[in-house]
mmCIF file of C-alpha atoms and ligand atoms in Angstrom:
data_model
loop_
_atom_site.group_PDB
_atom_site.id
_atom_site.type_symbol
_atom_site.label_atom_id
_atom_site.label_comp_id
_atom_site.label_asym_id
_atom_site.label_seq_id
_atom_site.Cartn_x
_atom_site.Cartn_y
_atom_site.Cartn_z
ATOM 1 C CA ILE A 135 -0.038 -0.049 0.037
ATOM 2 C CA ILE A 136 3.190 2.159 0.463
ATOM 3 C CA GLN A 137 6.062 1.769 -1.682
ATOM 4 C CA ILE A 138 9.200 3.753 -1.014
ATOM 5 C CA GLN A 139 12.223 3.534 -2.693
ATOM 6 C CA GLY A 140 15.976 5.405 -3.354
ATOM 7 C CA LEU A 141 14.511 7.986 -1.145
ATOM 8 C CA TRP A 142 16.444 10.847 -0.507
ATOM 9 C CA THR A 143 15.227 13.589 1.831
ATOM 10 C CA LYS A 144 17.924 16.863 2.026
ATOM 11 C CA PHE A 145 17.454 20.954 4.093
ATOM 12 C CA GLY A 146 19.650 22.772 2.466
ATOM 13 C CA PRO A 147 23.277 21.175 3.368
ATOM 14 C CA VAL A 148 21.571 18.559 5.501
ATOM 15 C CA VAL A 149 21.152 15.170 4.704
ATOM 16 C CA VAL A 150 17.750 13.136 6.092
ATOM 17 C CA HIS A 151 17.109 10.479 4.181
ATOM 18 C CA GLU A 152 19.691 9.044 2.295
ATOM 19 C CA ASP A 153 18.651 5.669 -0.454
ATOM 20 C CA LEU A 154 15.904 4.832 2.410
ATOM 21 C CA ASN A 155 13.738 1.834 1.423
ATOM 22 C CA LEU A 156 10.618 1.337 3.164
ATOM 23 C CA GLU A 157 7.127 -1.370 1.716
ATOM 24 C CA VAL A 158 4.728 -1.295 4.025
ATOM 25 C CA GLN A 159 1.866 -4.341 3.389
ATOM 26 C CA PRO A 160 -2.407 -3.636 3.499
ATOM 27 C CA GLY A 161 -3.378 -4.618 7.089
ATOM 28 C CA ASP A 162 -0.427 -3.746 9.134
ATOM 29 C CA ILE A 163 0.615 -1.476 12.141
ATOM 30 C CA VAL A 164 3.775 -0.829 11.462
ATOM 31 C CA SER A 165 5.544 1.470 13.746
ATOM 32 C CA LEU A 166 8.631 4.545 12.588
ATOM 33 C CA VAL A 167 11.251 4.196 15.272
ATOM 34 C CA GLY A 168 14.947 5.383 15.518
ATOM 35 C CA GLY A 169 16.430 7.887 17.942
ATOM 36 C CA SER A 170 15.537 11.638 17.938
ATOM 37 C CA GLY A 171 16.346 14.246 14.666
ATOM 38 C CA SER A 172 16.716 10.271 13.036
ATOM 39 C CA GLY A 173 14.340 11.530 10.692
ATOM 40 C CA LYS A 174 10.592 9.633 11.071
ATOM 41 C CA THR A 175 8.859 12.837 10.741
ATOM 42 C CA THR A 176 10.199 13.830 8.084
ATOM 43 C CA LEU A 177 9.578 10.637 6.731
ATOM 44 C CA LEU A 178 5.981 10.841 7.625
ATOM 45 C CA ARG A 179 5.651 13.842 5.674
ATOM 46 C CA GLN A 180 7.223 11.911 2.778
ATOM 47 C CA MET A 181 4.702 9.856 2.568
ATOM 48 C CA LEU A 182 1.686 12.449 3.207
ATOM 49 C CA GLY A 183 3.166 14.237 -0.072
ATOM 50 C CA LEU A 184 4.574 17.792 2.687
ATOM 51 C CA GLU A 185 8.268 17.435 2.025
ATOM 52 C CA HIS A 186 9.474 16.731 -1.348
ATOM 53 C CA PRO A 187 11.986 14.096 -2.023
ATOM 54 C CA ALA A 188 15.794 15.230 -3.456
ATOM 55 C CA ARG A 189 15.596 11.888 -4.924
ATOM 56 C CA GLY A 190 13.360 9.170 -5.120
ATOM 57 C CA CYS A 191 9.330 7.887 -5.428
ATOM 58 C CA VAL A 192 7.056 7.682 -2.529
ATOM 59 C CA ARG A 193 4.308 5.534 -3.547
ATOM 60 C CA VAL A 194 1.259 5.887 -1.561
ATOM 61 C CA LEU A 195 -2.154 4.072 -2.596
ATOM 62 C CA GLY A 196 -0.604 2.762 -5.742
ATOM 63 C CA GLU A 197 -0.149 6.528 -6.787
ATOM 64 C CA ASP A 198 3.345 8.390 -6.884
ATOM 65 C CA ILE A 199 2.604 11.716 -4.383
ATOM 66 C CA ASN A 200 4.713 13.916 -6.109
ATOM 67 C CA GLY A 201 3.854 12.285 -9.798
ATOM 68 C CA CYS A 202 0.507 13.022 -9.758
ATOM 69 C CA GLY A 203 -1.047 16.261 -10.761
ATOM 70 C CA SER A 204 -3.354 18.194 -6.999
ATOM 71 C CA VAL A 205 -6.430 17.116 -7.926
ATOM 72 C CA ARG A 206 -5.546 13.479 -7.897
ATOM 73 C CA ARG A 207 -3.230 14.526 -4.849
ATOM 74 C CA GLN A 208 -6.414 15.452 -3.646
ATOM 75 C CA GLN A 209 -8.248 12.443 -4.339
ATOM 76 C CA LEU A 210 -5.602 10.056 -2.234
ATOM 77 C CA ARG A 211 -5.904 12.236 0.794
ATOM 78 C CA ASN A 212 -9.275 12.122 1.540
ATOM 79 C CA ARG A 213 -8.607 7.696 1.079
ATOM 80 C CA TRP A 214 -5.627 8.892 3.923
ATOM 81 C CA GLY A 215 -6.486 10.277 8.018
ATOM 82 C CA MET A 216 -3.738 11.439 9.811
ATOM 83 C CA LEU A 217 -3.306 11.873 14.089
ATOM 84 C CA PHE A 218 -1.177 14.726 14.385
ATOM 85 C CA GLN A 219 0.042 14.296 17.943
ATOM 86 C CA HIS A 220 -1.152 16.853 20.208
ATOM 87 C CA GLY A 221 -4.568 16.910 18.376
ATOM 88 C CA ALA A 222 -5.457 19.119 16.293
ATOM 89 C CA LEU A 223 -8.797 20.070 16.763
ATOM 90 C CA PHE A 224 -10.698 23.530 16.084
ATOM 91 C CA SER A 225 -10.541 25.444 18.876
ATOM 92 C CA ALA A 226 -13.776 26.891 17.301
ATOM 93 C CA LEU A 227 -15.900 23.990 16.425
ATOM 94 C CA THR A 228 -17.669 21.446 18.830
ATOM 95 C CA ALA A 229 -16.309 18.126 18.758
ATOM 96 C CA LEU A 230 -19.322 16.929 15.923
ATOM 97 C CA ASP A 231 -18.333 19.527 14.098
ATOM 98 C CA ASN A 232 -14.496 18.860 14.146
ATOM 99 C CA VAL A 233 -15.528 15.550 12.609
ATOM 100 C CA ALA A 234 -17.892 16.976 10.212
ATOM 101 C CA GLN A 235 -16.057 19.155 8.842
ATOM 102 C CA PRO A 236 -13.861 17.046 6.353
ATOM 103 C CA MET A 237 -17.287 15.514 5.180
ATOM 104 C CA ARG A 238 -18.252 19.541 5.031
ATOM 105 C CA GLU A 239 -15.193 19.547 2.389
ATOM 106 C CA LEU A 240 -16.587 16.249 0.281
ATOM 107 C CA ARG A 241 -19.585 18.955 -1.823
ATOM 108 C CA GLY A 242 -23.526 16.084 -2.636
ATOM 109 C CA LEU A 243 -23.613 15.323 1.460
ATOM 110 C CA PRO A 244 -26.615 16.125 3.111
ATOM 111 C CA GLU A 245 -26.115 17.893 6.275
ATOM 112 C CA ASP A 246 -28.492 14.962 9.173
ATOM 113 C CA LEU A 247 -26.753 12.429 7.506
ATOM 114 C CA ILE A 248 -22.918 14.131 7.676
ATOM 115 C CA ARG A 249 -24.445 15.052 11.191
ATOM 116 C CA ASP A 250 -25.576 11.162 11.846
ATOM 117 C CA ALA A 251 -22.296 10.223 10.467
ATOM 118 C CA ALA A 252 -20.252 12.229 12.507
ATOM 119 C CA LEU A 253 -22.218 11.245 15.778
ATOM 120 C CA LEU A 254 -22.063 7.211 14.924
ATOM 121 C CA LYS A 255 -17.109 8.479 14.241
ATOM 122 C CA LEU A 256 -17.990 9.720 18.040
ATOM 123 C CA ALA A 257 -19.050 6.739 19.719
ATOM 124 C CA MET A 258 -17.182 4.677 17.519
ATOM 125 C CA VAL A 259 -14.286 6.385 20.115
ATOM 126 C CA GLY A 260 -16.635 6.559 22.834
ATOM 127 C CA LEU A 261 -17.988 9.558 23.127
ATOM 128 C CA THR A 262 -21.834 9.981 23.769
ATOM 129 C CA PRO A 263 -24.016 12.474 21.592
ATOM 130 C CA LYS A 264 -23.646 14.644 24.516
ATOM 131 C CA ASP A 265 -19.550 14.988 24.570
ATOM 132 C CA ALA A 266 -19.897 15.554 21.362
ATOM 133 C CA LEU A 267 -21.970 19.059 20.965
ATOM 134 C CA LYS A 268 -19.158 20.296 23.944
ATOM 135 C CA MET A 269 -15.614 22.827 22.740
ATOM 136 C CA PRO A 270 -12.317 21.148 22.269
ATOM 137 C CA ALA A 271 -11.312 23.058 25.825
ATOM 138 C CA ASP A 272 -14.356 21.974 27.393
ATOM 139 C CA LEU A 273 -12.945 18.244 26.596
ATOM 140 C CA SER A 274 -10.320 16.013 28.834
ATOM 141 C CA GLY A 275 -6.854 15.292 27.344
ATOM 142 C CA GLY A 276 -7.969 11.760 26.433
ATOM 143 C CA MET A 277 -11.507 12.715 24.699
ATOM 144 C CA VAL A 278 -9.013 15.623 22.921
ATOM 145 C CA LYS A 279 -6.937 12.619 20.988
ATOM 146 C CA ARG A 280 -10.226 10.747 20.570
ATOM 147 C CA VAL A 281 -12.546 13.398 18.693
ATOM 148 C CA ALA A 282 -9.033 13.855 16.943
ATOM 149 C CA LEU A 283 -9.088 10.093 15.932
ATOM 150 C CA ALA A 284 -12.764 9.935 15.068
ATOM 151 C CA ARG A 285 -11.938 13.521 12.525
ATOM 152 C CA ALA A 286 -8.740 11.048 11.216
ATOM 153 C CA LEU A 287 -11.105 8.370 10.539
ATOM 154 C CA ALA A 288 -14.229 10.686 9.501
ATOM 155 C CA LEU A 289 -13.654 10.565 5.373
ATOM 156 C CA GLU A 290 -13.540 5.953 5.622
ATOM 157 C CA PRO A 291 -10.110 5.948 5.001
ATOM 158 C CA GLU A 292 -7.667 3.067 4.289
ATOM 159 C CA LEU A 293 -4.505 4.162 5.776
ATOM 160 C CA LEU A 294 -3.772 6.225 8.764
ATOM 161 C CA PHE A 295 -1.249 7.848 10.532
ATOM 162 C CA LEU A 296 -0.206 8.207 13.795
ATOM 163 C CA ASP A 297 2.609 10.725 15.292
ATOM 164 C CA GLU A 298 2.806 10.574 18.665
ATOM 165 C CA PRO A 299 -0.919 8.898 19.443
ATOM 166 C CA THR A 300 -0.040 8.231 22.912
ATOM 167 C CA ALA A 301 1.739 11.429 23.579
ATOM 168 C CA GLY A 302 0.504 13.822 26.808
ATOM 169 C CA LEU A 303 -1.257 10.298 28.376
ATOM 170 C CA ASP A 304 -0.962 8.754 31.508
ATOM 171 C CA PRO A 305 -0.667 5.328 30.962
ATOM 172 C CA ASP A 306 -3.841 4.068 31.466
ATOM 173 C CA LEU A 307 -5.334 6.583 29.351
ATOM 174 C CA SER A 308 -2.615 5.276 26.759
ATOM 175 C CA GLU A 309 -3.301 1.246 27.313
ATOM 176 C CA SER A 310 -7.630 2.007 26.670
ATOM 177 C CA PHE A 311 -6.476 4.783 23.267
ATOM 178 C CA VAL A 312 -3.979 1.829 22.101
ATOM 179 C CA SER A 313 -6.865 -0.726 22.696
ATOM 180 C CA LEU A 314 -9.344 1.416 20.959
ATOM 181 C CA ILE A 315 -6.814 1.557 17.813
ATOM 182 C CA ARG A 316 -6.544 -1.997 17.746
ATOM 183 C CA GLY A 317 -10.151 -2.422 17.833
ATOM 184 C CA LEU A 318 -10.545 0.061 15.299
ATOM 185 C CA HIS A 319 -7.925 -1.057 12.978
ATOM 186 C CA GLN A 320 -9.963 -4.668 12.932
ATOM 187 C CA GLN A 321 -13.393 -3.170 11.761
ATOM 188 C CA MET A 322 -11.999 -1.003 9.345
ATOM 189 C CA ARG A 323 -9.932 -2.554 8.765
ATOM 190 C CA LEU A 324 -7.172 -0.054 8.428
ATOM 191 C CA THR A 325 -3.480 -0.477 7.370
ATOM 192 C CA VAL A 326 -1.649 2.363 10.073
ATOM 193 C CA VAL A 327 2.187 3.912 10.571
ATOM 194 C CA MET A 328 2.659 5.082 13.354
ATOM 195 C CA VAL A 329 5.976 7.034 14.682
ATOM 196 C CA THR A 330 5.629 6.604 18.478
ATOM 197 C CA HIS A 331 8.320 7.025 21.052
ATOM 198 C CA ASP A 332 6.714 5.319 23.362
ATOM 199 C CA LEU A 333 7.694 0.985 23.709
ATOM 200 C CA ASP A 334 4.842 -0.173 25.593
ATOM 201 C CA THR A 335 2.186 1.725 23.345
ATOM 202 C CA LEU A 336 4.999 0.262 19.223
ATOM 203 C CA PHE A 337 5.040 -3.495 21.781
ATOM 204 C CA ALA A 338 1.631 -3.723 22.040
ATOM 205 C CA LEU A 339 -0.106 -2.784 18.641
ATOM 206 C CA SER A 340 2.454 -2.861 15.579
ATOM 207 C CA SER A 341 2.761 -5.625 13.196
ATOM 208 C CA LYS A 342 6.258 -4.653 12.037
ATOM 209 C CA ILE A 343 8.999 -2.250 13.499
ATOM 210 C CA ALA A 344 10.820 -0.223 10.977
ATOM 211 C CA VAL A 345 14.304 0.776 12.425
ATOM 212 C CA LEU A 346 15.575 4.765 11.186
ATOM 213 C CA ALA A 347 19.567 4.815 11.459
ATOM 214 C CA GLU A 348 22.029 6.049 9.274
ATOM 215 C CA LYS A 349 20.097 7.620 7.215
ATOM 216 C CA ARG A 350 17.916 4.634 6.126
ATOM 217 C CA VAL A 351 15.537 2.160 7.174
ATOM 218 C CA ILE A 352 18.254 -0.434 8.975
ATOM 219 C CA ALA A 353 15.390 -3.209 9.805
ATOM 220 C CA MET A 354 12.250 -3.819 8.959
ATOM 221 C CA GLY A 355 9.930 -6.957 10.477
ATOM 222 C CA THR A 356 7.955 -8.202 13.245
ATOM 223 C CA PRO A 357 9.379 -6.741 16.906
ATOM 224 C CA GLU A 358 9.915 -10.985 17.399
ATOM 225 C CA GLU A 359 13.087 -10.359 14.718
ATOM 226 C CA VAL A 360 13.983 -7.279 14.914
ATOM 227 C CA ILE A 361 14.601 -6.985 18.554
ATOM 228 C CA ALA A 362 16.264 -10.545 18.414
ATOM 229 C CA LEU A 363 18.740 -8.251 15.556
ATOM 230 C CA PRO A 364 22.143 -8.648 16.673
ATOM 231 C CA HIS A 365 22.428 -5.106 15.609
ATOM 232 C CA PRO A 366 24.786 -2.294 18.150
ATOM 233 C CA PHE A 367 21.830 0.277 17.518
ATOM 234 C CA ILE A 368 18.782 -1.835 17.852
ATOM 235 C CA GLN A 369 19.929 -3.549 20.236
ATOM 236 C CA GLN A 370 20.936 -0.237 22.615
ATOM 237 C CA PHE A 371 17.280 1.613 21.451
ATOM 238 C CA PHE A 372 15.107 -1.322 22.945
ATOM 239 C CA LEU A 373 16.545 -3.236 25.074
ATOM 240 C CA GLY A 374 18.822 -0.437 26.624
ATOM 241 C CA GLU A 375 15.647 1.835 27.086
ATOM 242 C CA ARG A 376 13.766 -1.453 27.885
ATOM 243 C CA GLY A 377 16.291 -1.514 31.071
HETATM 244 P P1 LIG B 431 12.235 12.984 16.262
HETATM 245 O O1 LIG B 431 12.525 11.639 17.389
HETATM 246 O O2 LIG B 431 13.426 14.162 18.157
HETATM 247 O O3 LIG B 431 10.957 13.890 16.834
HETATM 248 P P2 LIG B 431 12.470 12.073 14.406
HETATM 249 O O4 LIG B 431 13.449 11.203 14.038
HETATM 250 O O5 LIG B 431 11.368 12.214 13.583
HETATM 251 O O6 LIG B 431 12.856 13.399 15.785
HETATM 252 P P3 LIG B 431 12.689 14.207 12.559
HETATM 253 O O7 LIG B 431 11.726 16.035 12.725
HETATM 254 O O8 LIG B 431 12.053 13.882 10.820
HETATM 255 O O9 LIG B 431 12.966 13.066 12.762
HETATM 256 O O10 LIG B 431 13.671 15.668 11.598
HETATM 257 C C1 LIG B 431 14.830 15.263 11.251
HETATM 258 C C2 LIG B 431 15.879 15.833 10.514
HETATM 259 O O11 LIG B 431 15.561 16.990 9.827
HETATM 260 C C3 LIG B 431 16.281 16.634 12.174
HETATM 261 O O12 LIG B 431 17.773 17.037 12.080
HETATM 262 C C4 LIG B 431 15.893 18.403 11.966
HETATM 263 O O13 LIG B 431 16.563 19.143 12.341
HETATM 264 C C5 LIG B 431 15.794 18.684 10.347
HETATM 265 N N1 LIG B 431 14.543 18.864 9.607
HETATM 266 C C6 LIG B 431 13.337 18.601 9.912
HETATM 267 N N2 LIG B 431 12.397 19.235 9.553
HETATM 268 C C7 LIG B 431 12.943 20.881 8.720
HETATM 269 C C8 LIG B 431 12.909 22.085 7.756
HETATM 270 N N3 LIG B 431 11.932 21.939 7.964
HETATM 271 N N4 LIG B 431 14.310 22.364 7.453
HETATM 272 C C9 LIG B 431 14.705 21.818 8.305
HETATM 273 N N5 LIG B 431 15.537 20.986 8.280
HETATM 274 C C10 LIG B 431 15.017 19.999 8.923
#
């Protein structure tokens, strides 16, 4: 569902990715891990078409994200959802309107249908119709994340991108958010690509882990496969942090 071949990303003289390759299969939950500044967020931005490769090709949902025109790219954007690290809700809109907004941008849907669909999405993440009328400032941190997730899923995407999904949540909230994502992954037949620093989230969710180091993906496989690799960076990263 995603193929990245020979990707180079440069910011002026700084080379972030050098001949990086990565393939994501449909249905996978792939986590991108690596040290600080290893280029995880930039790689996610490449998949979203928000950065331009200096060289190489990023194919998402069968299309070269940089080679297709802007209309085609917009169509692709309707087939993926993105959960930003801090939720990034519109503060002047209710939870319901936050979820309805991407639906409204697609023309031709009657308002009552949009409202019902948005309420349904909010119910899927555990929010009641009463919560739906609240403003983001009146919601708890955990609820804001849930609304943001409902919004990312508003257009029934095939692909879901998550940037640090459990950042800022306490361990209990993290755990319930992780089970929510796991349930929705199954229910909606999603493919998920995520960046996370949290090893509990990583091991609870990932079907595959891609390790970024030395400007490329140095290893990719199931969590068991990856942690068994004798590479010093990998051993330090997983076992060092777990103590
Ligand atoms: P972290 O785990 O700390 O969030 P990361 O692995 O996500 O790091 P990136 O945020 O992708 O790393 O950054 C990779 C490198 O690219 C860093 O050295 C960063 O300073 C640089 N970088 C990212 N975006 C830009 C930009 N727009 N302009 C210049 N340099 C950038």
